[in-house]
Amino acid sequence: MTDKLGEPIVEIIDLHKWFGNFHVLKGINLKVYRQERIVICGPSGSGKSTLIRCINRLEEHQKGKIIVDGIELTSNIKNIEKIRSEVGMVFQHFNLFPHLTVLENLTLGPIWVRKMPKKEAEEIAMHFLEKVHIADQAHKYPGQLSGGQQQRVAIARSLCMSPKIMLFDEPTSALDPEMIKEVLDVMIELAQEGMTMIVVTHEMGFAKKVAHRVLFMDGGTIVEGNTPEEFFSNPKHERTKLFLSQILH
Amino acid sequence: MTENEAVVKPPPSDIGILGWLRKNLFNTWYNSLLTIVTIFFLWKSIPPFIKWAFFDAAWFSPPKVCRQIDGACWSVITKNIRFILFGFYPYEQQWRPLIAMLILFALLYYSKERSHWNKRLFYYWLVGLAVMGILMKGGIFGLPSVESTKWGGLPLTLLLSVFGLTAAYPLGVILALGRRSKMPAIKTLCVLYIELIRGVPLISLLFMGSIIFPLFLPEGITISKILRAQVAIILFTAAYIAEVVRGGLQAIPKGQYEAAASLGLNYYLTMRLIILPQALRIVIPPTVSVLISAFKDTSLVVIIALYDVLKTTQTVLSDPQWMGFSREAYIFLAILYFLGCFSMSQFSRKLEKELDTGR
């Protein structure tokens, strides 16, 4: 990936974050360009989730700069809300709203944040529900769906806000094996349509298939980042090699 | 199921009334013993009570007749019903509180259905409240004015509890949110309020409202005693509701806040659309407990000489003619309070069932 794609949509410069005295992120530098798809992997505790949670400020950083779509993340709450409405996020545990139907889960953001008329919001919601192959469940409650279905609803919920970039925080880690595929398929379709994505995952098959770059994080730093071909066939660092040997069996 | 497959039925001893009896009441020798003893006590107590309350009872007889019979003297209620229900409200004007109460019951009954919860309902309540106020107070439309010092009986109990509870609930929610606020000033204020109010009995708040508070008012300004008692009840109940609601807020997983935030919802919308609907549903059972006990606590206003329905009944009983019929009078009161409490708890169960989304 070169700079040909113009301005980066996310720019992270020398990012540091501490939880109390624990130094989680130690100087992260990262540029993500429009339509670029990045997979972040690494052992647990390496700071990969924290990193993407900083991008929509679910976690506050203490040092360095994060610029999303030209807006720098500061404590300005209006800016934060603006950025959050442009950045979609999919969580490990789905975090659907259990008291609302699937359809209401999807229309909530467009209606209340985008001030869209209800009818229009519902049309958009149905469109995205069809896209994640779950339109027939629109009037059920999340508690009545399987994990894989819930995660696809969660993806559709983010898409309804027409995000400029999507963050995935281990989207398949809480799923039963037979449901992982249905979620990954939706993500692959999304990738093929040119969505900008940052995905924290250990699904290396997914990384090989859609990622432009794979980043390996350990101990709060990005140890190495490369195209999937290079990354998997020719890892440079010892730690990367060790990690890959453990996860690829 | 295919036709060849035999349907396996439970053994005959397990079905039917006899099966049920054997399984639940006579399954061991001590259960059989307990069943027999219980039946014996029921047989000893229920028929005599029914005989006392119904067959031997006097319903409309004067007190003299009452004293000669063995049964209950319900005429202590029937003969004094208007004083018990309306207190010192002028006798020939008592149709006014009666209609006000009927309007209130109609509004409450109509509000029971969640499908009726919309803007129209809000206007119904506004109009209803205005009409009730006019009926009670008078002074316009040719209705003679009735001072609030004369209000009493059931309308007073309902006034104190319905307004006490409906005002305390939102106030309690705000206090709960305040207590969890990240702003230290607001948080401290809410903690102080809740702990102070919870730290004193309702009686002391009522005394403060009725005796100490007026001392601080500038000369010539008086606030009606009912209003002061009302405010004391609201402040008191709100503190308890706040803690119950806080428990509900703590039960909402962090992921819900994060999901709301990641959609770009602000604090107000997150609370209103995501967090409170879930938190308040979780705490319906304890909230209703608080509301029910607040409803019963309104009877404490007797100690600041307000004539609620308990006080009017006691007043009847202090009349030499009717002295000694307190059993009947208190059973009647118990039924009144039970109806109020039971409908609240029925409503809460209905609400719980409707709001259950199978989480």
XYZ file of C-alpha atoms in Angstrom:
608
model
C 0.000 0.000 0.000
C 1.456 3.312 -0.960
C 0.430 6.898 -0.424
C -1.313 6.941 -3.785
C -4.707 6.818 -2.073
C -4.250 10.369 -0.834
C -4.930 11.610 2.649
C -5.130 8.971 5.387
C -8.521 8.619 7.053
C -6.953 7.658 10.360
C -3.608 8.994 11.411
C -2.042 7.964 14.694
C 1.148 9.700 15.756
C 3.273 8.538 18.696
C 0.303 7.274 20.716
C 0.803 6.423 24.381
C -1.746 5.133 26.844
C -1.564 4.059 30.433
C -4.046 2.150 32.590
C -3.011 3.528 35.961
C 0.733 2.889 35.938
C 0.558 0.187 33.320
C 1.935 1.374 29.985
C -0.419 -0.277 27.466
C 0.440 1.528 24.254
C 4.035 2.621 23.803
C 4.331 4.980 20.891
C 2.069 3.707 18.131
C 2.387 5.234 14.660
C -0.157 4.205 12.060
C -1.748 5.593 8.942
C -4.856 4.027 7.504
C -5.915 5.084 4.012
C -9.364 5.119 2.511
C -10.526 1.666 1.382
C -7.590 0.080 3.116
C -8.167 -3.036 5.196
C -5.903 -3.723 8.104
C -5.814 -6.789 10.309
C -4.187 -6.482 13.720
C -3.111 -9.610 15.546
C -1.007 -10.336 18.564
C -1.065 -12.111 21.911
C -3.637 -11.094 24.483
C -2.593 -8.060 26.490
C -0.604 -6.693 23.575
C -2.819 -3.606 23.366
C -4.542 -4.309 20.060
C -8.077 -3.858 21.369
C -7.044 -0.772 23.298
C -5.558 0.663 20.126
C -8.733 0.440 18.080
C -10.832 1.561 21.036
C -8.728 4.720 21.105
C -9.756 5.472 17.520
C -13.333 6.240 18.566
C -12.242 7.265 22.026
C -13.887 4.519 24.002
C -10.460 4.738 25.607
C -8.802 8.060 26.229
C -5.135 8.384 25.227
C -2.697 10.392 27.296
C -0.018 11.270 24.785
C 0.253 11.570 21.039
C -2.249 12.427 18.349
C -5.145 10.643 16.714
C -6.686 12.297 13.681
C -9.817 10.748 12.222
C -11.119 12.112 8.928
C -9.337 15.393 9.521
C -10.608 15.879 13.082
C -8.202 15.507 15.954
C -9.516 13.579 18.969
C -9.387 15.794 22.015
C -11.626 16.011 25.039
C -14.039 18.122 22.971
C -17.227 16.091 23.402
C -18.872 17.438 20.227
C -15.904 16.297 18.122
C -15.936 12.908 19.813
C -19.623 12.404 19.105
C -19.099 13.504 15.499
C -16.243 11.044 15.006
C -18.126 8.223 16.705
C -21.056 8.692 14.363
C -18.657 8.339 11.388
C -16.777 5.341 12.769
C -18.598 2.045 13.017
C -17.636 -0.399 15.730
C -18.384 -4.092 16.116
C -17.706 -5.649 19.501
C -16.675 -9.087 20.630
C -19.884 -9.488 22.629
C -22.154 -7.833 20.032
C -23.619 -5.360 22.555
C -26.994 -5.203 20.886
C -29.687 -3.373 22.829
C -31.724 -6.230 24.329
C -34.839 -4.146 25.008
C -35.243 -3.151 21.352
C -36.157 -5.265 18.341
C -33.554 -5.924 15.678
C -35.115 -3.241 13.492
C -35.174 -0.723 16.352
C -31.537 -1.510 17.106
C -30.710 -0.514 13.550
C -32.862 2.598 13.247
C -31.882 4.089 16.612
C -28.680 5.749 15.378
C -30.065 7.118 12.104
C -33.191 8.492 13.792
C -31.624 10.084 16.865
C -28.131 10.975 15.683
C -28.700 11.613 11.984
C -32.239 12.997 12.565
C -33.582 10.837 9.769
C -37.360 10.320 9.374
C -38.428 6.969 10.800
C -39.656 5.596 7.493
C -36.412 6.322 5.685
C -34.387 4.869 8.559
C -36.422 1.673 8.421
C -35.866 1.343 4.680
C -32.136 1.679 5.156
C -32.236 -0.777 8.039
C -34.065 -3.374 5.966
C -31.571 -2.871 3.167
C -28.645 -3.664 5.441
C -30.463 -6.526 7.142
C -30.872 -8.099 3.718
C -27.233 -7.535 3.115
C -26.275 -9.505 6.215
C -28.882 -12.155 5.246
C -31.121 -11.723 8.250
C -34.042 -9.586 7.073
C -36.566 -12.214 8.220
C -35.557 -11.617 11.855
C -36.234 -7.863 11.820
C -38.998 -7.946 14.412
C -37.390 -10.322 16.859
C -35.486 -9.303 19.947
C -31.720 -9.898 20.092
C -32.198 -12.458 22.862
C -34.070 -14.691 20.425
C -31.193 -14.847 17.932
C -28.091 -17.019 17.808
C -24.671 -15.509 18.423
C -23.788 -15.425 14.746
C -27.084 -13.740 13.897
C -26.580 -11.202 16.671
C -23.134 -10.321 15.404
C -24.474 -9.840 11.880
C -27.178 -7.553 13.288
C -24.432 -5.631 15.066
C -22.563 -5.220 11.765
C -25.754 -4.031 10.076
C -26.363 -1.605 12.937
C -22.993 0.014 12.286
C -23.573 0.084 8.532
C -26.846 1.997 8.999
C -24.811 4.994 10.118
C -22.963 4.861 6.757
C -19.594 4.857 8.493
C -16.434 5.981 6.740
C -14.478 3.304 8.523
C -15.382 0.170 10.467
C -13.564 -1.125 13.527
C -13.931 -4.792 14.477
C -12.834 -5.809 17.954
C -12.411 -9.600 17.843
C -15.806 -10.035 16.164
C -15.700 -13.837 16.071
C -14.022 -14.651 19.384
C -17.270 -15.140 21.284
C -18.887 -17.319 18.631
C -19.332 -21.049 18.274
C -17.140 -22.451 15.491
C -20.001 -23.062 13.065
C -21.138 -19.448 13.365
C -17.752 -17.894 12.710
C -18.043 -18.501 8.998
C -21.361 -16.696 8.551
C -19.938 -13.605 10.222
C -16.658 -13.742 8.315
C -18.576 -14.133 5.038
C -20.449 -10.908 5.755
C -17.174 -9.163 6.573
C -15.590 -10.428 3.372
C -18.532 -9.133 1.331
C -18.121 -5.814 3.079
C -14.426 -5.773 2.240
C -15.130 -6.511 -1.398
C -17.333 -3.437 -1.552
C -14.410 -1.296 -0.541
C -15.180 -0.539 3.111
C -12.241 0.781 5.103
C -11.721 -1.701 7.912
C -9.494 -2.208 10.912
C -10.000 -5.700 12.256
C -8.550 -7.154 15.422
C -8.781 -10.898 14.911
C -6.953 -14.183 14.991
C -8.740 -15.447 11.884
C -5.678 -15.662 9.682
C -7.683 -17.032 6.764
C -9.668 -13.820 6.772
C -6.463 -11.795 6.933
C -4.983 -13.628 3.941
C -8.141 -13.145 1.940
C -8.956 -9.477 2.420
C -6.244 -7.580 4.291
C -3.938 -5.135 2.595
C -1.715 -5.096 5.641
C -1.330 -7.318 8.658
C 0.081 -5.764 11.801
C 1.559 -7.765 14.631
C 1.427 -6.151 18.044
C 3.204 -7.194 21.189
C 3.819 -5.395 24.457
C 2.123 -2.191 23.352
C 4.064 -1.662 20.140
C 3.549 -2.592 16.509
C 6.333 -5.140 16.050
C 5.899 -5.482 12.338
C 3.435 -4.811 9.566
C 3.416 -6.143 6.060
C 1.270 -7.423 3.227
C -0.325 -10.747 4.149
C 1.859 -12.645 1.644
C 5.066 -11.291 3.148
C 3.756 -11.411 6.697
C 2.837 -15.083 6.700
C 5.582 -16.469 4.466
C 8.443 -14.326 5.572
C 8.011 -12.857 9.090
C 10.976 -10.715 10.072
C 10.878 -10.705 13.861
C 11.439 -13.606 16.202
C 8.332 -12.732 18.203
C 6.194 -12.712 15.072
C 7.553 -16.102 14.057
C 6.832 -17.525 17.489
C 3.305 -16.117 17.488
C 2.556 -17.419 14.011
C 3.907 -20.867 14.804
C 1.576 -21.032 17.793
C -1.533 -19.821 16.071
C -1.147 -21.548 12.703
C -0.291 -24.914 14.349
C -43.960 -38.736 15.945
C -44.772 -41.737 13.796
C -47.811 -43.927 14.391
C -45.843 -46.991 15.417
C -44.239 -45.195 18.286
C -46.152 -45.818 21.459
C -47.084 -42.747 23.464
C -45.684 -43.267 26.936
C -48.081 -41.981 29.576
C -47.078 -41.100 33.131
C -48.080 -43.695 35.742
C -51.747 -43.266 36.771
C -50.812 -42.477 40.357
C -49.203 -39.222 39.148
C -52.133 -37.695 37.319
C -55.538 -36.395 38.285
C -56.620 -34.836 41.541
C -55.890 -37.929 43.581
C -52.403 -38.168 42.103
C -51.775 -34.517 42.887
C -53.026 -34.918 46.462
C -50.868 -37.951 47.052
C -47.816 -36.304 45.560
C -48.094 -32.959 47.331
C -50.040 -33.373 50.532
C -49.640 -36.993 51.644
C -46.301 -38.080 50.229
C -44.641 -38.704 53.624
C -46.031 -39.368 57.102
C -45.014 -35.895 58.390
C -46.524 -34.175 55.376
C -49.732 -36.096 55.963
C -49.672 -35.032 59.599
C -49.063 -31.388 58.640
C -51.912 -31.531 56.149
C -54.307 -32.897 58.745
C -53.264 -30.345 61.379
C -53.617 -27.498 58.874
C -57.051 -28.650 57.821
C -58.067 -28.837 61.469
C -56.999 -25.229 62.126
C -58.648 -23.964 58.962
C -61.846 -25.719 59.962
C -61.625 -24.168 63.428
C -61.038 -20.630 62.176
C -62.625 -20.061 58.779
C -66.271 -21.100 59.422
C -66.537 -19.060 62.665
C -65.053 -16.054 60.899
C -67.527 -16.349 58.032
C -70.333 -16.721 60.546
C -69.137 -13.600 62.410
C -68.505 -11.520 59.326
C -71.557 -12.442 57.299
C -74.316 -14.565 58.857
C -74.487 -12.940 62.285
C -73.459 -9.494 61.093
C -75.453 -6.284 61.321
C -75.056 -4.164 58.223
C -77.187 -1.081 58.758
C -78.466 -1.334 62.327
C -78.005 1.457 64.869
C -75.252 0.938 67.469
C -77.700 -0.204 70.157
C -78.820 -3.196 68.102
C -75.208 -3.890 67.248
C -74.260 -4.360 70.867
C -76.793 -7.166 71.298
C -75.684 -9.392 68.450
C -72.732 -11.799 68.223
C -71.664 -10.965 64.688
C -69.774 -8.101 63.152
C -71.230 -4.630 63.296
C -70.566 -3.334 59.815
C -72.866 -0.407 60.479
C -69.876 1.344 62.035
C -68.746 1.667 58.430
C -72.063 2.049 56.635
C -73.441 4.640 59.029
C -70.255 6.691 59.016
C -69.057 6.037 55.491
C -69.274 9.664 54.430
C -67.168 10.915 57.321
C -64.633 8.097 56.883
C -64.298 8.802 53.181
C -64.451 12.587 53.159
C -63.640 13.835 56.668
C -64.665 17.407 57.376
C -65.412 18.249 53.756
C -68.772 20.116 53.851
C -71.498 17.484 53.912
C -73.632 18.733 51.039
C -70.533 19.291 48.861
C -69.156 15.780 49.234
C -70.195 14.816 45.708
C -67.235 16.902 44.565
C -64.438 14.806 46.088
C -66.395 11.720 45.054
C -66.348 12.767 41.395
C -62.705 13.838 41.700
C -61.840 10.351 42.967
C -63.790 8.679 40.199
C -61.922 10.762 37.625
C -58.651 9.730 39.249
C -59.586 6.039 39.174
C -60.663 6.317 35.549
C -57.371 7.981 34.603
C -55.325 5.406 36.493
C -57.269 2.573 34.913
C -56.869 4.032 31.451
C -53.125 4.579 31.999
C -52.683 0.913 32.825
C -52.325 -0.070 29.157
C -48.953 0.681 27.657
C -50.549 1.225 24.259
C -52.267 4.289 25.764
C -48.987 5.898 26.763
C -48.777 8.771 24.330
C -49.260 12.512 24.116
C -53.034 12.201 24.330
C -52.756 10.498 27.708
C -50.646 13.402 28.928
C -53.379 15.860 27.949
C -56.032 13.666 29.575
C -54.070 13.869 32.808
C -53.630 17.641 32.514
C -57.363 18.141 32.014
C -58.192 15.543 34.682
C -55.906 17.200 37.215
C -57.366 20.623 36.508
C -60.916 19.327 36.907
C -60.011 17.489 40.113
C -58.350 20.616 41.483
C -61.380 22.760 40.677
C -63.754 20.214 42.188
C -61.772 19.957 45.404
C -60.985 23.607 45.878
C -63.987 25.298 44.305
C -64.263 29.077 44.253
C -65.182 29.225 40.537
C -68.075 28.086 38.352
C -70.398 28.732 41.296
C -68.771 26.048 43.421
C -68.340 27.239 47.003
C -64.704 27.438 47.995
C -63.491 24.690 50.341
C -60.259 25.370 52.200
C -57.655 22.615 52.008
C -57.719 22.432 55.836
C -61.101 20.755 55.442
C -59.900 18.134 53.000
C -59.703 14.683 54.468
C -60.414 11.003 54.215
C -59.755 8.921 51.166
C -59.226 11.831 48.740
C -56.442 13.089 50.986
C -54.797 9.671 51.137
C -55.024 9.355 47.364
C -53.774 12.891 46.817
C -50.753 12.324 49.040
C -49.913 8.956 47.545
C -50.626 9.444 43.842
C -48.772 12.740 43.671
C -46.179 11.634 46.162
C -45.313 8.568 44.120
C -45.498 10.122 40.658
C -43.284 13.016 41.700
C -40.881 10.893 43.731
C -40.188 8.462 40.902
C -38.621 10.866 38.376
C -36.857 12.714 41.183
C -35.410 9.407 42.372
C -34.200 8.559 38.864
C -32.486 11.950 38.559
C -30.839 11.463 41.966
C -29.626 8.004 40.946
C -28.106 9.377 37.753
C -26.589 12.229 39.751
C -25.036 9.840 42.210
C -23.293 8.052 39.347
C -22.269 11.313 37.679
C -18.607 12.002 36.955
C -19.011 15.588 38.086
C -17.875 15.699 41.729
C -20.165 18.565 42.799
C -23.321 16.894 41.499
C -22.271 13.529 42.826
C -21.545 14.855 46.314
C -24.820 16.735 46.397
C -26.809 13.638 45.470
C -24.955 11.399 47.913
C -25.508 13.913 50.712
C -29.185 14.248 49.895
C -29.806 10.504 49.718
C -27.867 9.681 52.855
C -29.382 12.534 54.879
C -32.950 11.734 53.925
C -32.504 8.010 54.365
C -30.907 8.666 57.713
C -34.055 10.127 59.291
C -37.520 8.645 59.752
C -40.409 9.967 57.688
C -42.097 11.115 60.889
C -39.295 13.528 61.630
C -39.505 14.942 58.104
C -43.245 15.429 58.531
C -42.684 17.196 61.846
C -40.032 19.380 60.310
C -42.360 20.242 57.446
C -45.272 21.050 59.700
C -43.594 22.736 62.678
C -40.069 23.908 61.909
C -40.351 24.864 58.247
C -43.057 27.542 58.769
C -40.737 29.340 61.204
C -38.405 30.119 58.338
C -41.092 31.562 56.117
C -41.434 35.349 55.927
C -44.382 36.773 57.814
C -47.744 36.593 56.104
C -46.783 33.712 53.848
C -48.327 30.360 54.652
C -48.027 27.152 52.745
C -50.799 24.677 53.245
C -50.090 21.846 55.612
C -51.079 19.284 52.983
C -48.524 20.658 50.556
C -45.805 20.537 53.208
C -46.651 16.930 54.033
C -46.761 16.155 50.326
C -43.289 17.586 49.784
C -41.939 15.645 52.761
C -43.334 12.394 51.342
C -41.903 13.126 47.898
C -38.440 13.958 49.234
C -38.429 10.895 51.443
C -39.616 8.392 48.840
C -37.302 9.803 46.154
C -34.229 8.966 48.223
C -35.265 5.320 48.459
C -36.174 5.099 44.790
C -32.815 6.627 43.917
C -30.966 3.767 45.582
C -33.159 1.149 43.954
C -32.623 2.709 40.529
C -28.898 2.949 41.155
C -28.888 -0.794 41.664
C -30.518 -1.169 38.260
C -27.997 1.154 36.629
C -25.147 -0.905 38.008
C -26.618 -4.039 36.480
C -26.289 -2.662 32.937
C -23.115 -3.998 31.315
C -20.448 -1.549 30.183
C -20.901 -2.810 26.629
C -24.280 -1.110 26.432
C -22.725 2.281 27.159
C -19.982 1.578 24.631
C -22.391 0.459 21.922
C -24.468 3.598 22.472
C -21.364 5.777 22.430
C -20.035 4.156 19.267
C -23.247 5.158 17.480
C -22.577 8.757 18.455
C -25.373 9.055 21.020
C -24.801 11.731 23.646
C -25.201 11.227 27.395
C -28.824 12.283 27.498
C -29.908 10.051 24.608
C -27.844 7.124 25.882
C -29.582 7.313 29.235
C -33.033 7.895 27.843
C -33.009 5.338 25.031
C -30.586 2.650 26.150
C -29.707 2.606 29.819
C -32.805 3.729 31.730
C -35.325 1.561 29.851
C -33.273 -1.494 30.762
C -32.296 -0.422 34.280
C -35.807 0.610 35.288
C -37.231 -2.658 33.999
C -34.779 -4.682 36.064
C -35.762 -2.843 39.234
C -39.536 -2.990 38.810
C -40.009 -5.417 41.748
C -38.013 -3.423 44.337
C -39.396 -0.126 43.008
C -42.937 -1.328 43.525
C -42.001 -2.401 47.043
C -40.806 1.122 47.762
C -43.947 2.607 46.227
C -46.228 0.284 48.163
C -44.577 1.096 51.448
C -44.707 4.808 50.599
C -48.421 4.443 49.915
C -48.933 2.952 53.350
C -46.613 5.486 54.964
C -48.936 8.297 53.921
C -51.002 7.241 56.930
C -48.257 8.734 59.114
C -49.634 12.189 58.348
C -52.078 11.594 61.229
C -49.346 12.742 63.594
C -49.373 16.213 62.094
C -53.155 16.232 62.449
C -54.085 15.703 58.828
C -57.315 13.735 58.538
C -56.423 10.977 56.110
C -58.607 7.923 55.880
C -56.950 6.275 58.891
C -57.512 9.341 61.075
C -61.151 9.771 60.049
C -61.789 6.124 60.936
C -60.143 6.555 64.314
C -62.241 9.654 64.875
C -65.393 7.638 64.278
C -64.176 5.041 66.759
C -63.634 7.686 69.445
C -67.309 8.556 69.271
C -68.867 6.926 72.421
C -71.709 5.506 70.314
C -69.318 3.535 68.135
C -66.611 2.741 70.634
C -65.552 -0.894 70.644
C -66.168 -1.630 67.010
C -62.558 -1.148 66.010
C -62.232 -4.684 64.597
C -64.771 -3.983 61.892
C -63.388 -0.527 61.177
C -59.806 -1.701 60.845
C -60.773 -4.666 58.687
C -62.459 -2.198 56.352
C -59.347 -0.008 56.309
C -57.134 -3.018 55.707
C -59.251 -3.940 52.699
C -58.960 -0.398 51.343
C -55.179 -0.374 51.677
C -54.922 -3.899 50.358
C -56.835 -2.966 47.219
C -54.417 -0.102 46.610
C -51.289 -2.177 47.219
C -52.543 -5.206 45.364
C -53.424 -3.252 42.229
C -49.933 -1.742 42.249
C -48.318 -5.130 42.480
C -50.625 -6.575 39.807
C -49.739 -3.699 37.536
C -46.036 -4.233 38.099
C -46.297 -7.911 37.242
C -48.166 -7.091 34.060
C -45.557 -4.508 33.139
C -42.713 -6.931 33.832
C -44.265 -9.530 31.600
C -44.845 -7.076 28.774
C -41.344 -5.675 28.934
C -39.675 -9.067 28.993
C -37.766 -9.376 25.736
C -36.194 -12.711 26.495
C -32.783 -11.473 27.373
